[in-house]
Amino acid sequence: MKTKNTSMIKLKFILNGKEIELETLPNKRLIDLLRNDLNLTGTKEGCSIGECGACTVIMNGKAVNSCLVLAGEINGSEIITIEGISNDGELHPLQENFLKYGAVQCGFCIPGMILSAYALLKKFPNPDEEQIKEAIAGNLCRCTGYKQIIEAIKNTKIS
Amino acid sequence: MISKFNYVAPNNLRSALKFLSDKKTNSKILAGGTDIIPGFHIESKRFIDTELLIDIKKIPGLNEIKEKKDYVEIGACVTFSQITESDIIKQYFPLLAKAAETVGSVQIRNRATVVGNFVNNAPCADSVPPLLVYNAKIEIQSLTKKRQIDLQKFLIKPYTTALKKNEIVTKIIIPKPDPDLKGDFYKLGRRRAVAISRISLAVLMKKKNDLIDEIRIASGAVTPIGTRLYDLERFAKGKQANSETYKELAIQMGRLVLEITGLRWSSEYKLPVLQQTFYQLLERINSDEN
Ligand code: FES
Ligand code: FES
């Protein structure tokens, strides 16, 4: 493989409500940018190929896999990570309910799971079970068996 | 970290085409990225030598579904989520909407594009069989030329298409079908979500006086590339629209697919499933119509 020269790219975007401007390498993925450059390690990397959903974040209101988005692609967009949904240390109602319904075991899948649920509730505030299952079908959990997760989401009301 | 490349996001088609036609640089188009980005990650041979990615999502108009008098256009950056949410698509091309729902997961559908699904010509591209039965064409553009080609002719063999290095597929053009054509799409994957398809089928049929007046059949995943089964269509035309015929068609379908693919380790499992599925699909379309 030939060595290639790469030039830095400039990005401007909104991250968890704050405007960010930075320069980075074009071959970084959004997950690399979040975890390594911005120290937001709540976003997890599982499979790296779009199958597990551990890296899910919200981009312009939609759930996306941050391992499938390049840094350059987020220019001008709005990103929300798990760090951005709690309010001054106060948990989001979804997070409260995940605790209340025992939906968390090892916790690795949970940031992604919560953000998929977050995107769902923004679109359908009262989803039925089918809609919930569909929304989290791209989020694998190897611990809980999903039942408690579905319960937690079903019982969350957000304004 | 994935291997090195440069990234540009031009805001008009002309400048994207200019980047693309620079012969000194090994460049690739980036739309949804759901195939390319993990491709880099696993150091796939298809992508490893890429020096420049040209992101076309900033080009105005490419992310739109447009209804015209006799046809509908789907831009190169339209995602599967847009397809599943579009009333125009649901009204005229329900099989395409249904196929789009089975693609990946919400997260994948929010990024992956329909055009990206077939420009790589992977055998398992779920959107291909529906597009084929709807007689989809695609529009291709280079710096000097614009051309249209039938999707079936565009797909040459697995991972090979009629696209030249300096060309971009800008849109899909699908004629609005005869409203009397009724049909269905079926996909069998290993599990419900994020499944790569093993078998997919799309069928459109029109009956007249209990005879099959017109039928269009396309398969994906079981055949090396998504393909219309014209021989089978000709065989079916004019036959009685009843269970007898459908059984016969299912048997013929099995033979045909075996002819195309040759005997494989999986044939013994796949063929009966394929035949049974196809038969049920025909029965279902038949009863929907009555
Ligand atoms: S790490 Fe992104 S989907 Fe698994
Ligand atoms: S809680 Fe462990 S993977 Fe979900």
mmCIF file with all atom_site columns, C-alpha atoms and ligand atoms in Angstrom, chain A residues 31 44-56 65-68 138, ligand 1:
data_model
loop_
_atom_site.group_PDB
_atom_site.id
_atom_site.type_symbol
_atom_site.label_atom_id
_atom_site.label_alt_id
_atom_site.label_comp_id
_atom_site.label_asym_id
_atom_site.label_entity_id
_atom_site.label_seq_id
_atom_site.pdbx_PDB_ins_code
_atom_site.Cartn_x
_atom_site.Cartn_y
_atom_site.Cartn_z
_atom_site.occupancy
_atom_site.B_iso_or_equiv
_atom_site.pdbx_formal_charge
_atom_site.auth_seq_id
_atom_site.auth_comp_id
_atom_site.auth_asym_id
_atom_site.auth_atom_id
_atom_site.pdbx_PDB_model_num
ATOM   1  C  CA  . ILE A 1 31  ? -16.513 7.514  16.922 1.00 0.00 ? 31  ILE A CA  1
ATOM   2  C  CA  . LYS A 1 44  ? -18.809 2.588  22.857 1.00 0.00 ? 44  LYS A CA  1
ATOM   3  C  CA  . GLU A 1 45  ? -17.153 0.713  20.020 1.00 0.00 ? 45  GLU A CA  1
ATOM   4  C  CA  . GLY A 1 46  ? -18.253 -2.901 19.684 1.00 0.00 ? 46  GLY A CA  1
ATOM   5  C  CA  . CYS A 1 47  ? -18.187 -4.405 16.221 1.00 0.00 ? 47  CYS A CA  1
ATOM   6  C  CA  . SER A 1 48  ? -16.927 -1.394 14.180 1.00 0.00 ? 48  SER A CA  1
ATOM   7  C  CA  . ILE A 1 49  ? -18.990 -2.479 11.181 1.00 0.00 ? 49  ILE A CA  1
ATOM   8  C  CA  . GLY A 1 50  ? -22.528 -1.294 11.864 1.00 0.00 ? 50  GLY A CA  1
ATOM   9  C  CA  . GLU A 1 51  ? -23.957 -4.432 13.413 1.00 0.00 ? 51  GLU A CA  1
ATOM   10 C  CA  . CYS A 1 52  ? -24.055 -3.929 17.177 1.00 0.00 ? 52  CYS A CA  1
ATOM   11 C  CA  . GLY A 1 53  ? -25.278 -0.359 17.724 1.00 0.00 ? 53  GLY A CA  1
ATOM   12 C  CA  . ALA A 1 54  ? -23.014 0.268  20.752 1.00 0.00 ? 54  ALA A CA  1
ATOM   13 C  CA  . CYS A 1 55  ? -21.682 3.361  18.978 1.00 0.00 ? 55  CYS A CA  1
ATOM   14 C  CA  . THR A 1 56  ? -25.128 4.879  18.300 1.00 0.00 ? 56  THR A CA  1
ATOM   15 C  CA  . ASN A 1 65  ? -23.846 4.320  13.997 1.00 0.00 ? 65  ASN A CA  1
ATOM   16 C  CA  . SER A 1 66  ? -20.862 6.571  14.693 1.00 0.00 ? 66  SER A CA  1
ATOM   17 C  CA  . CYS A 1 67  ? -18.534 3.841  13.382 1.00 0.00 ? 67  CYS A CA  1
ATOM   18 C  CA  . LEU A 1 68  ? -20.202 4.323  9.966  1.00 0.00 ? 68  LEU A CA  1
ATOM   19 C  CA  . GLY A 1 138 ? -29.878 -2.538 15.586 1.00 0.00 ? 138 GLY A CA  1
HETATM 20 S  S1  . FES C 2 .   ? -19.445 -0.365 16.848 1.00 0.00 ? 1   FES C S1  1
HETATM 21 FE FE1 . FES C 2 .   ? -20.698 0.729  15.505 1.00 0.00 ? 1   FES C FE1 1
HETATM 22 S  S2  . FES C 2 .   ? -22.325 -0.648 15.192 1.00 0.00 ? 1   FES C S2  1
HETATM 23 FE FE2 . FES C 2 .   ? -20.955 -1.815 16.379 1.00 0.00 ? 1   FES C FE2 1
#
